[in-house]
mmCIF file of C-alpha atoms and ligand atoms in Angstrom:
data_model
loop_
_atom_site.group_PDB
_atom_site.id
_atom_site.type_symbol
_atom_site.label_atom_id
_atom_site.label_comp_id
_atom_site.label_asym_id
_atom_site.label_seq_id
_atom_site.Cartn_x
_atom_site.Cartn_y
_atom_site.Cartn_z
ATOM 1 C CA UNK M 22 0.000 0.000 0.000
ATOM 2 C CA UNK M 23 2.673 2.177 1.284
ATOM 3 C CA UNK M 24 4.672 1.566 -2.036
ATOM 4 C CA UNK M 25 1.418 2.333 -4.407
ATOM 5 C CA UNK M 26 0.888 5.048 -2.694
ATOM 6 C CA UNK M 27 4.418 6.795 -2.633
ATOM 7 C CA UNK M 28 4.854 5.334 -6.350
ATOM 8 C CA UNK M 29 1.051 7.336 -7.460
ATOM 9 C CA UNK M 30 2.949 10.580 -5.921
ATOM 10 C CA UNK M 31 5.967 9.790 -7.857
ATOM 11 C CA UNK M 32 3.656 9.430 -10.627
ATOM 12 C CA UNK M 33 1.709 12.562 -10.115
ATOM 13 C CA UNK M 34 4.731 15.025 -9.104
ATOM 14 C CA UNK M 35 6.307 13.765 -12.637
ATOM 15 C CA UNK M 36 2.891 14.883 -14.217
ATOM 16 C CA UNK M 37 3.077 18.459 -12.584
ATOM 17 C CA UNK M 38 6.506 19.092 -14.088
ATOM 18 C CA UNK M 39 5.567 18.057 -17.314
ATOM 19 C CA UNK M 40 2.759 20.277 -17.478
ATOM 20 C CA UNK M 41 4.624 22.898 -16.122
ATOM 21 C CA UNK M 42 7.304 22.979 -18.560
ATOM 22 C CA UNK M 43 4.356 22.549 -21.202
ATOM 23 C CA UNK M 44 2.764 25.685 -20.248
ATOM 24 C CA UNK M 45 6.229 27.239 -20.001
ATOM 25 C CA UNK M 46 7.088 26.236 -23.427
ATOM 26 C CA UNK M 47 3.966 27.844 -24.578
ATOM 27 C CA UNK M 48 4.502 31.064 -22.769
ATOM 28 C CA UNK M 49 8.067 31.087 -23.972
ATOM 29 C CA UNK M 50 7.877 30.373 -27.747
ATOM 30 C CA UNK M 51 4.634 33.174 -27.815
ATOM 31 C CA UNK M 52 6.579 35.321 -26.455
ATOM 32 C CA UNK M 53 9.246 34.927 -29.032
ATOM 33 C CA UNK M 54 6.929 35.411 -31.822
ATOM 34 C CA UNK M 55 5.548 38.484 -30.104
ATOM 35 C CA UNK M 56 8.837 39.733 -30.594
ATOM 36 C CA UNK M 57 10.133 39.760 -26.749
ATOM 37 C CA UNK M 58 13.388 38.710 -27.476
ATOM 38 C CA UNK M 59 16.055 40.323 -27.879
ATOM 39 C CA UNK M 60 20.305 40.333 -28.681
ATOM 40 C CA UNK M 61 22.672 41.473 -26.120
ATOM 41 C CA UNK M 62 26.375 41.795 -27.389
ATOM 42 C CA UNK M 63 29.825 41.017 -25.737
ATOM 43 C CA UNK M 64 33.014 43.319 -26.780
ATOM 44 C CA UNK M 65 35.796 40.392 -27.662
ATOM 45 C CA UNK M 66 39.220 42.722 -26.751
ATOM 46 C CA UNK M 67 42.858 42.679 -28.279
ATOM 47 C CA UNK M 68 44.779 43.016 -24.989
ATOM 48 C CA UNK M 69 47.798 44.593 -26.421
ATOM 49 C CA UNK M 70 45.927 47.430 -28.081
ATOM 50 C CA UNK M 71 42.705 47.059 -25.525
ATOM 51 C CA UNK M 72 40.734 47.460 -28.851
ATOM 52 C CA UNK M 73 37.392 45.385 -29.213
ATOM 53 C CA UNK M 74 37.830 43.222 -32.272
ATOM 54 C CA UNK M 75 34.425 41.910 -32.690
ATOM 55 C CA UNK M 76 31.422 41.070 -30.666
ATOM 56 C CA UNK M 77 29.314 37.829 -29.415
ATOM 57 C CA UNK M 78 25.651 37.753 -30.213
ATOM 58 C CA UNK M 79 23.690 36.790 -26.953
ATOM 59 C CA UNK M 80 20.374 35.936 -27.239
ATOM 60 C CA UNK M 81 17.530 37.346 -24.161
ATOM 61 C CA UNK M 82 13.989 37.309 -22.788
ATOM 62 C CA UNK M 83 12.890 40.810 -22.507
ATOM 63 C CA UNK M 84 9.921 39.968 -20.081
ATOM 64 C CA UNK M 85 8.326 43.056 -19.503
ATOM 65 C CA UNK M 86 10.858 44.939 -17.541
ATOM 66 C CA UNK M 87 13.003 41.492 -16.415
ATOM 67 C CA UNK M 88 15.722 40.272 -18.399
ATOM 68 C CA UNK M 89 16.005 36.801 -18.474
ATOM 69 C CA UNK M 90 19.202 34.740 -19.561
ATOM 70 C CA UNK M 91 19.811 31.932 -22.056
ATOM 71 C CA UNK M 92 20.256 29.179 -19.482
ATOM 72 C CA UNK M 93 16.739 28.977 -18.473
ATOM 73 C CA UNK M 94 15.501 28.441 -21.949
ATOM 74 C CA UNK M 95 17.768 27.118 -24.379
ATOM 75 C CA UNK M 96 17.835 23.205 -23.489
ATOM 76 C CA UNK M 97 13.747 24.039 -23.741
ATOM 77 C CA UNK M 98 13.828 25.508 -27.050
ATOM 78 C CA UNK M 99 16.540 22.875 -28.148
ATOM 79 C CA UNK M 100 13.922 20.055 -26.297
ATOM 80 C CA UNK M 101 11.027 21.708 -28.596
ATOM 81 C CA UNK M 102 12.206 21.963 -31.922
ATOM 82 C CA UNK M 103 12.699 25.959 -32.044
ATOM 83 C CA UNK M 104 16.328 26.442 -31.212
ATOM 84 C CA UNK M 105 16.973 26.643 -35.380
ATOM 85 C CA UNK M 106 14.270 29.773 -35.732
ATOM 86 C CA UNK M 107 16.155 31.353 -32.557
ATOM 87 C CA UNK M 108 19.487 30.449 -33.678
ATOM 88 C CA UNK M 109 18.369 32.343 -37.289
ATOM 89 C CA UNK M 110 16.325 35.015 -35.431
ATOM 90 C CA UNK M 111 19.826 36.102 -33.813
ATOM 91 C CA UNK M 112 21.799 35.522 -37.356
ATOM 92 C CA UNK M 113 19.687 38.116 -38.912
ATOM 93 C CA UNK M 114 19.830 40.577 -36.305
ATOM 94 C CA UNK M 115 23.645 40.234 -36.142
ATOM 95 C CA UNK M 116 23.719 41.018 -40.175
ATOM 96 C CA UNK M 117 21.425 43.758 -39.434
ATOM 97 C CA UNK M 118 23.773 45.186 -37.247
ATOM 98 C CA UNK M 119 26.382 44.934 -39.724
ATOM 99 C CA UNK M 120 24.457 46.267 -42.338
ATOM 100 C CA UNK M 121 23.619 49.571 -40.326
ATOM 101 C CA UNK M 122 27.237 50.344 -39.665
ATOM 102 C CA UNK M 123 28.344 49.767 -42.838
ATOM 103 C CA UNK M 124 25.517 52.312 -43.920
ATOM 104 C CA UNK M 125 26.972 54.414 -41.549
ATOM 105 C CA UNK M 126 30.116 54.642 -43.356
ATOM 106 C CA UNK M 127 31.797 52.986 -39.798
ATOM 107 C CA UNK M 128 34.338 49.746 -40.830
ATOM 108 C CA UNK M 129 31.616 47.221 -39.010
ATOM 109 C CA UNK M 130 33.152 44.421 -36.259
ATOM 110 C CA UNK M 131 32.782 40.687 -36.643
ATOM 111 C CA UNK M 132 29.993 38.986 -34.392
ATOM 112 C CA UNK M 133 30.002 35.441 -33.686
ATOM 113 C CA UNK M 134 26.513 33.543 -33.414
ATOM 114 C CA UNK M 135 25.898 30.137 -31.388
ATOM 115 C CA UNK M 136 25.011 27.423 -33.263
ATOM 116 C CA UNK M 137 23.087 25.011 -31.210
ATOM 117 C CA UNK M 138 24.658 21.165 -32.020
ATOM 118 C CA UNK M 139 20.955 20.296 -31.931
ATOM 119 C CA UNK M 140 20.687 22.823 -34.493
ATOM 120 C CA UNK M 141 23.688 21.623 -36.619
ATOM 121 C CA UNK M 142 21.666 18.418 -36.685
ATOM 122 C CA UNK M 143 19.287 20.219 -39.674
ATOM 123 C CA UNK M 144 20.509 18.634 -43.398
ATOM 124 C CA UNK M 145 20.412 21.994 -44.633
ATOM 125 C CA UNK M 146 21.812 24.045 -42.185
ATOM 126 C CA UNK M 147 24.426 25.430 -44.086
ATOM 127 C CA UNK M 148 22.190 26.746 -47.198
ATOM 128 C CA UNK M 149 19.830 28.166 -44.513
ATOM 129 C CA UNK M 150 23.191 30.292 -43.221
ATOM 130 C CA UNK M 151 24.477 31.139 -46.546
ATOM 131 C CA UNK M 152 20.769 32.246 -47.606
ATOM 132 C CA UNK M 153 20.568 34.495 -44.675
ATOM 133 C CA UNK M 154 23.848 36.419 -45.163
ATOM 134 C CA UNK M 155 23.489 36.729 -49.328
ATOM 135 C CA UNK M 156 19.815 38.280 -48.087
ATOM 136 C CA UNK M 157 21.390 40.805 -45.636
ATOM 137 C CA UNK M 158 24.335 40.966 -48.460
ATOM 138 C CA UNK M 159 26.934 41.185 -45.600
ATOM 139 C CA UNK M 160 30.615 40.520 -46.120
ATOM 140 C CA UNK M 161 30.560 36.214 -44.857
ATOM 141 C CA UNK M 162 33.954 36.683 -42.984
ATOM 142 C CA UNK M 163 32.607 39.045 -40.720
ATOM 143 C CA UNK M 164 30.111 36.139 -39.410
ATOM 144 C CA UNK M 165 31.365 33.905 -36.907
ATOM 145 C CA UNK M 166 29.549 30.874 -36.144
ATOM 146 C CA UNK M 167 30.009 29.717 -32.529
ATOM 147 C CA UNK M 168 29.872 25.873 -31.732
ATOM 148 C CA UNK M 169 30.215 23.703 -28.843
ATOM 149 C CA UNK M 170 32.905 21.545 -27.917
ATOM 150 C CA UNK M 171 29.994 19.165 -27.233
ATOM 151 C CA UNK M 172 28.976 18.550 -30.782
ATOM 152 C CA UNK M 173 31.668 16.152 -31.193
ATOM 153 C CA UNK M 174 29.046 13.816 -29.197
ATOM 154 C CA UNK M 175 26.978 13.853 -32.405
ATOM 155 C CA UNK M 176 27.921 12.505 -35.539
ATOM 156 C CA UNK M 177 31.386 13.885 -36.179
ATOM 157 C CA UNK M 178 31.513 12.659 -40.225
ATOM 158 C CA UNK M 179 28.156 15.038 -40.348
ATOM 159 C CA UNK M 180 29.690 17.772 -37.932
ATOM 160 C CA UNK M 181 33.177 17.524 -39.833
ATOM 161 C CA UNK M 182 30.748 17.980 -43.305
ATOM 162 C CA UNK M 183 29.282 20.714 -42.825
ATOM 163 C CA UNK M 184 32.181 22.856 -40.787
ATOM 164 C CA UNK M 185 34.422 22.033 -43.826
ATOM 165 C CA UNK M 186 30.984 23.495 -45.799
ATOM 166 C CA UNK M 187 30.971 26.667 -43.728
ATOM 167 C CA UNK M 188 34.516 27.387 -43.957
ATOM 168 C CA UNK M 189 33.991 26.886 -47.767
ATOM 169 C CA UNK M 190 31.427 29.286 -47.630
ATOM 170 C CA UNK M 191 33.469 31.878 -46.017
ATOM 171 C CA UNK M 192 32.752 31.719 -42.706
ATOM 172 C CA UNK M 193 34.486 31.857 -39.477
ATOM 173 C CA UNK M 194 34.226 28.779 -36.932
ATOM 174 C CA UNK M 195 34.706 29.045 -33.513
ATOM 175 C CA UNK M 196 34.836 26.416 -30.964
ATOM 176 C CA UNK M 197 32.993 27.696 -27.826
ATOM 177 C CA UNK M 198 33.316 26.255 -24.069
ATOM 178 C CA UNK M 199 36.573 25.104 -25.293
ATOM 179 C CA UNK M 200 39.036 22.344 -23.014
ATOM 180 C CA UNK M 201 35.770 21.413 -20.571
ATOM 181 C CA UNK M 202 34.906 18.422 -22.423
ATOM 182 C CA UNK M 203 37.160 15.258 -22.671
ATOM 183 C CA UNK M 204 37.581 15.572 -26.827
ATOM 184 C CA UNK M 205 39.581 19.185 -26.937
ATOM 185 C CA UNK M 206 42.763 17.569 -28.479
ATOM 186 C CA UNK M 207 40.490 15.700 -30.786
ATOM 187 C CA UNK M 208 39.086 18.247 -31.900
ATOM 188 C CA UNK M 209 41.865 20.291 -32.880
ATOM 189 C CA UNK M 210 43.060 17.282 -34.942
ATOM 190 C CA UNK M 211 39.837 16.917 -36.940
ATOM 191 C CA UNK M 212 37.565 20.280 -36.560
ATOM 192 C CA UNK M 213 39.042 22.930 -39.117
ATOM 193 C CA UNK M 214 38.291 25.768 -36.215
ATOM 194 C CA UNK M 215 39.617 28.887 -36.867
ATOM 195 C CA UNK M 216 39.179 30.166 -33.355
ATOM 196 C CA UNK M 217 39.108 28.308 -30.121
ATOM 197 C CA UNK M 218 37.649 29.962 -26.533
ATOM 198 C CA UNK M 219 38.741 28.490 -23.696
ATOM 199 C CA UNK M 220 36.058 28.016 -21.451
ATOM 200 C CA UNK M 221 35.197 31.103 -18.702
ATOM 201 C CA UNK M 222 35.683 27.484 -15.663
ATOM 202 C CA UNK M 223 39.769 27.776 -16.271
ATOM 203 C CA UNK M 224 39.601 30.752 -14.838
ATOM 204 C CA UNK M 225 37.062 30.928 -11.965
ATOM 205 C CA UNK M 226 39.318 28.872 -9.778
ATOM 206 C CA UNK M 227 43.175 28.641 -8.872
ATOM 207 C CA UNK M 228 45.316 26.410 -11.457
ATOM 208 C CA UNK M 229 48.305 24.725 -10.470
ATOM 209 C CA UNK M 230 51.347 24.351 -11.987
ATOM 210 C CA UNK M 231 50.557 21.204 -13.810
ATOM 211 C CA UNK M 232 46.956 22.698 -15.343
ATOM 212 C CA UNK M 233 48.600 25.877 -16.479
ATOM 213 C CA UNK M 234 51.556 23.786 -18.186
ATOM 214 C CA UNK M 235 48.660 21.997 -19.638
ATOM 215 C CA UNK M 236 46.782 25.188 -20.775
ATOM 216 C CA UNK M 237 49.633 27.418 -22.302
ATOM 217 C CA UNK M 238 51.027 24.209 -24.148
ATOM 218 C CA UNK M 239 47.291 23.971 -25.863
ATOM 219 C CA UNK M 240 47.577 28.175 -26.637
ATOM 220 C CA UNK M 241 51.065 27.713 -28.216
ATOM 221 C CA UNK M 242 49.903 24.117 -30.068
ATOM 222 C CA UNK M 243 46.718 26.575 -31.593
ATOM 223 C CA UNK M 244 48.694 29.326 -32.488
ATOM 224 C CA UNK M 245 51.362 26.715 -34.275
ATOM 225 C CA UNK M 246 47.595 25.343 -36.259
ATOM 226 C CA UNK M 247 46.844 29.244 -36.916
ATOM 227 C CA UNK M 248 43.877 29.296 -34.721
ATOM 228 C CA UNK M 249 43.263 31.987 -32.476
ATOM 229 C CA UNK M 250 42.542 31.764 -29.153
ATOM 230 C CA UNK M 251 40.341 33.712 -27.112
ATOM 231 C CA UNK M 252 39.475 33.292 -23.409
ATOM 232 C CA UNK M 253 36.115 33.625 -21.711
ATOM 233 C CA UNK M 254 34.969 34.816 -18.274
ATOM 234 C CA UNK M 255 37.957 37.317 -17.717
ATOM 235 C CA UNK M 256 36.810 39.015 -14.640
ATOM 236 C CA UNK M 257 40.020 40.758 -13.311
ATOM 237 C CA UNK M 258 43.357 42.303 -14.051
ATOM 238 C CA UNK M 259 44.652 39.037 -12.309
ATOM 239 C CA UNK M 260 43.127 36.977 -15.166
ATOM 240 C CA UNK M 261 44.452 39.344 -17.210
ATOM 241 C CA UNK M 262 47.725 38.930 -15.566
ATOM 242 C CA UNK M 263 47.628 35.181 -15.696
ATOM 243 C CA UNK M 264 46.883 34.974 -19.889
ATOM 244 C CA UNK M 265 50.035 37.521 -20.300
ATOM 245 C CA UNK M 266 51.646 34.321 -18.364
ATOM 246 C CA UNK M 267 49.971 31.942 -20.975
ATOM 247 C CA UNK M 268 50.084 33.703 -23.882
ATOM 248 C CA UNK M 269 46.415 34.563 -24.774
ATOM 249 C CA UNK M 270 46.348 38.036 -26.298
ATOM 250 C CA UNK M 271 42.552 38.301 -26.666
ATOM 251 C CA UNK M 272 39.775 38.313 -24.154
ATOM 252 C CA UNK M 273 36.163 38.488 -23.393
ATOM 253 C CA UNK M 274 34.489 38.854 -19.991
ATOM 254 C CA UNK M 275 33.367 41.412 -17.418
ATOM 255 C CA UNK M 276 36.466 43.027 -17.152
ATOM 256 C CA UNK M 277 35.690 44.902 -20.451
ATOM 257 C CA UNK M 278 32.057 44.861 -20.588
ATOM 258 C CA UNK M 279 29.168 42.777 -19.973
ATOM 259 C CA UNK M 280 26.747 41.276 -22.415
ATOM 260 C CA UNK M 281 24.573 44.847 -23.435
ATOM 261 C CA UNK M 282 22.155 46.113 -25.790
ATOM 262 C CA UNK M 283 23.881 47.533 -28.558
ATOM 263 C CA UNK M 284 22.686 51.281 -28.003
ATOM 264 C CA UNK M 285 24.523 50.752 -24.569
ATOM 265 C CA UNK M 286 27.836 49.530 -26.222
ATOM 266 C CA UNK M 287 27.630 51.670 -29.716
ATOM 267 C CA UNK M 288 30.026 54.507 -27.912
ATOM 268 C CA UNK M 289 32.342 52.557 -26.187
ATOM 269 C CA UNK M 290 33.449 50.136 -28.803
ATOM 270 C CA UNK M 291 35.502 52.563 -30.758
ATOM 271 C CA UNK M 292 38.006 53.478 -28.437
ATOM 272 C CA UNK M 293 40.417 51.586 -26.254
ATOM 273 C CA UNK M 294 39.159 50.069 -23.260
ATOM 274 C CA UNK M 295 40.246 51.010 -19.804
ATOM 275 C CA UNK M 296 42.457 48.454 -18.130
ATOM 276 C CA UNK M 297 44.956 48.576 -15.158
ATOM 277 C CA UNK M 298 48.756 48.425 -14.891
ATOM 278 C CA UNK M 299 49.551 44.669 -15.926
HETATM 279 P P1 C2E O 11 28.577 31.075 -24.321
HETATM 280 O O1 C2E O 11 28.382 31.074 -25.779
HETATM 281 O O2 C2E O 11 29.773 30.384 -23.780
HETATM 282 O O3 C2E O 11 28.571 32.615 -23.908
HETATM 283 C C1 C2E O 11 29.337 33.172 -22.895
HETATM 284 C C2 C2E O 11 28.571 33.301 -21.616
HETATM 285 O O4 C2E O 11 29.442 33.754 -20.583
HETATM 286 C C3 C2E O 11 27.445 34.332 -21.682
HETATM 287 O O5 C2E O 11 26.374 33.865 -20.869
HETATM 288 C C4 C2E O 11 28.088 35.555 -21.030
HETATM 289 O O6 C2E O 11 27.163 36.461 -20.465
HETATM 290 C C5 C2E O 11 28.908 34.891 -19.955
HETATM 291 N N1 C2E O 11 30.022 35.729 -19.525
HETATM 292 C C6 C2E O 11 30.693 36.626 -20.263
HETATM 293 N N2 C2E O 11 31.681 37.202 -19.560
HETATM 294 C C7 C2E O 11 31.637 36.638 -18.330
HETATM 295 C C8 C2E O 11 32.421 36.825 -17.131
HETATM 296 O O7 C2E O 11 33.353 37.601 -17.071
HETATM 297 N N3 C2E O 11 32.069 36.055 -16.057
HETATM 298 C C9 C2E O 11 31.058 35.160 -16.105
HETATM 299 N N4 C2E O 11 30.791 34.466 -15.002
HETATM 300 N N5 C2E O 11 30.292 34.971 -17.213
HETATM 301 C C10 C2E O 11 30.598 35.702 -18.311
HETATM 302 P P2 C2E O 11 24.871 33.946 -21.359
HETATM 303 O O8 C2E O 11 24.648 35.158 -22.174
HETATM 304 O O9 C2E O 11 24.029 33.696 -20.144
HETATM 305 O O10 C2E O 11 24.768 32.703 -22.316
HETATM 306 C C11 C2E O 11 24.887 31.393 -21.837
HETATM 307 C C12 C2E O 11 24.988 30.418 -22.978
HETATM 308 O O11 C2E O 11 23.752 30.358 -23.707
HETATM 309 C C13 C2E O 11 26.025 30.791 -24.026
HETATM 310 O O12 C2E O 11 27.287 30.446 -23.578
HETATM 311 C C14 C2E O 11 25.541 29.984 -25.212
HETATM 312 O O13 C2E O 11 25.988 28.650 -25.113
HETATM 313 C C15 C2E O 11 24.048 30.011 -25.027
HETATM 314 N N6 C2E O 11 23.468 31.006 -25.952
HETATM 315 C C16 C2E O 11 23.344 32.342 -25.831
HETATM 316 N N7 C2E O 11 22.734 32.876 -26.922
HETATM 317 C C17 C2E O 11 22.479 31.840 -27.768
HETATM 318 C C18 C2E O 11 21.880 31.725 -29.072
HETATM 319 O O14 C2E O 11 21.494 32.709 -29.717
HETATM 320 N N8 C2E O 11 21.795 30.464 -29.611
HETATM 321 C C19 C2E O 11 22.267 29.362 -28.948
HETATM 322 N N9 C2E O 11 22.146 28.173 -29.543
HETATM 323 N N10 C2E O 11 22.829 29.434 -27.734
HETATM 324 C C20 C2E O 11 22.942 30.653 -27.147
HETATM 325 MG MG1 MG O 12 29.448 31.431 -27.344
HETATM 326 MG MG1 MG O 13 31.462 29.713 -23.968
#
């Protein structure tokens, strides 16, 4: 009796989640059609000239007057079937972006999109990214597509396909959340990256000696491969201090800026960035 009973709870507890991340999918993918989302953008700096170099697209949920990060609904939207329309709902706004400096008569930044690996699962993913940037008619090098260091979980002959596809196309590929996952070296032997971040975790805690052998040995193997390597997560001059000591020359994080709206950011990316005595 006692088991039925606790089992029925289990059962009914399971039901109440479900339906609540039904109606929250609902809420969350009306929302997006009624416009409520919006792209927040992340100044990527040359440390040496404290310059900003290009920017990362990052997608939000303007809910009324709360902003609400990616975390909370990206595995949903991934889990649903829309992460392609808000992976391509980001694409377009970055070419827009483009598009109005260039009308501006300003020399426009690169921005790097995330690619969802669910995403990269679509056969014709790579038309539908080509087709967007011949609409906007935007220069394709100034496009950076961002994917995961977990996508080598999928099917690396179709991941390997289309990367080689993208590159073809004149894109830039970037390998996000880089040196977390157990496949990094692996993927700098097959994946035809042109730009590696290393992931914001190396440097939210203390490495020792053997870690940071391990760390500036993978910077100095990139740069040998011609791949550039940025670093995420830089919160301090320290962290600053400590990719001088690894030899990582460009950086994205709080230091510099957080994630804004672009009318935030559009007078502070033209001129050197602030930064303490190294
Ligand atoms: P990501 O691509 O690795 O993006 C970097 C994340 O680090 C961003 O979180 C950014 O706000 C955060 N960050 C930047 N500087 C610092 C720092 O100094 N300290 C700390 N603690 N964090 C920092 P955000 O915007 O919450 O995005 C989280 C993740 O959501 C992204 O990680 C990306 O994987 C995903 N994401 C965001 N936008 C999109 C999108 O349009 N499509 C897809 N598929 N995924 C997206
Ligand atoms: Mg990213
Ligand atoms: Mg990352």
């Amino acid at each position: 009796m006692y088991h039925k009973s606790s089992y029925a709870f289990f059962d009914d507890a399971d039901e109440a989640s479900h339906r609540k991340e039904h109606h929250f999918i609902q809420d969350i993918i009306a929302a997006f059609h009624n416009n409520e989302f919006i792209v927040y953008y992340q100044p990527k700096v040359h440390i040496p000239t404290r310059r900003c170099y290009g920017l990362e697209a990052l997608i939000r949920w303007k809910r009324g007057n709360e902003i609400i990060g990616p975390d909370t609904f990206i595995s949903l939207f991934e889990k649903h079937g829309y992460i392609d329309e808000l992976d391509m709902f980001v694409l377009k706004q970055a070419c827009m972006q483009i598009n109005t400096w260039i009308d501006a008569g300003i020399e426009p930044l690169s921005i790097a999109v995330n690619i969802s690996g669910v995403h990269l699962r679509d056969p014709d993913i790579v038309n539908k990214i080509v087709n967007v940037c011949q609409y906007f008619d935007i220069p394709r090098n100034l496009i950076e597509l961002e994917i995961t260091e977990s996508v080598m979980l999928e099917d690396i002959d179709d991941v390997m396909k289309k990367a080689i596809a993208l590159k073809q196309a004149g894109f830039k590929l970037s390998m996000d959340d880089f040196g977390t996952g157990f496949s990094s070296l692996s993927i700098l032997k097959k994946l035809p990256v042109d730009i590696i971040k290393l992931d914001r975790e190396f440097f939210q805690k203390v490495m020792d000696q053997r870690e940071k052998i391990i760390i500036s040995n993978v910077i100095h193997m990139a740069q040998q491969l011609n791949i550039n390597v940025i670093s995420e997560g830089i919160e301090t001059i320290e962290h600053i201090r400590f990719l001088q000591e690894i030899g990582c020359e460009e950086a994205q994080g709080f230091y510099f800026s957080k994630p804004l709206p672009m009318e935030k950011l559009d007078n502070i990316l033209w001129t050197p960035f602030e930064m303490e005595e190294l």
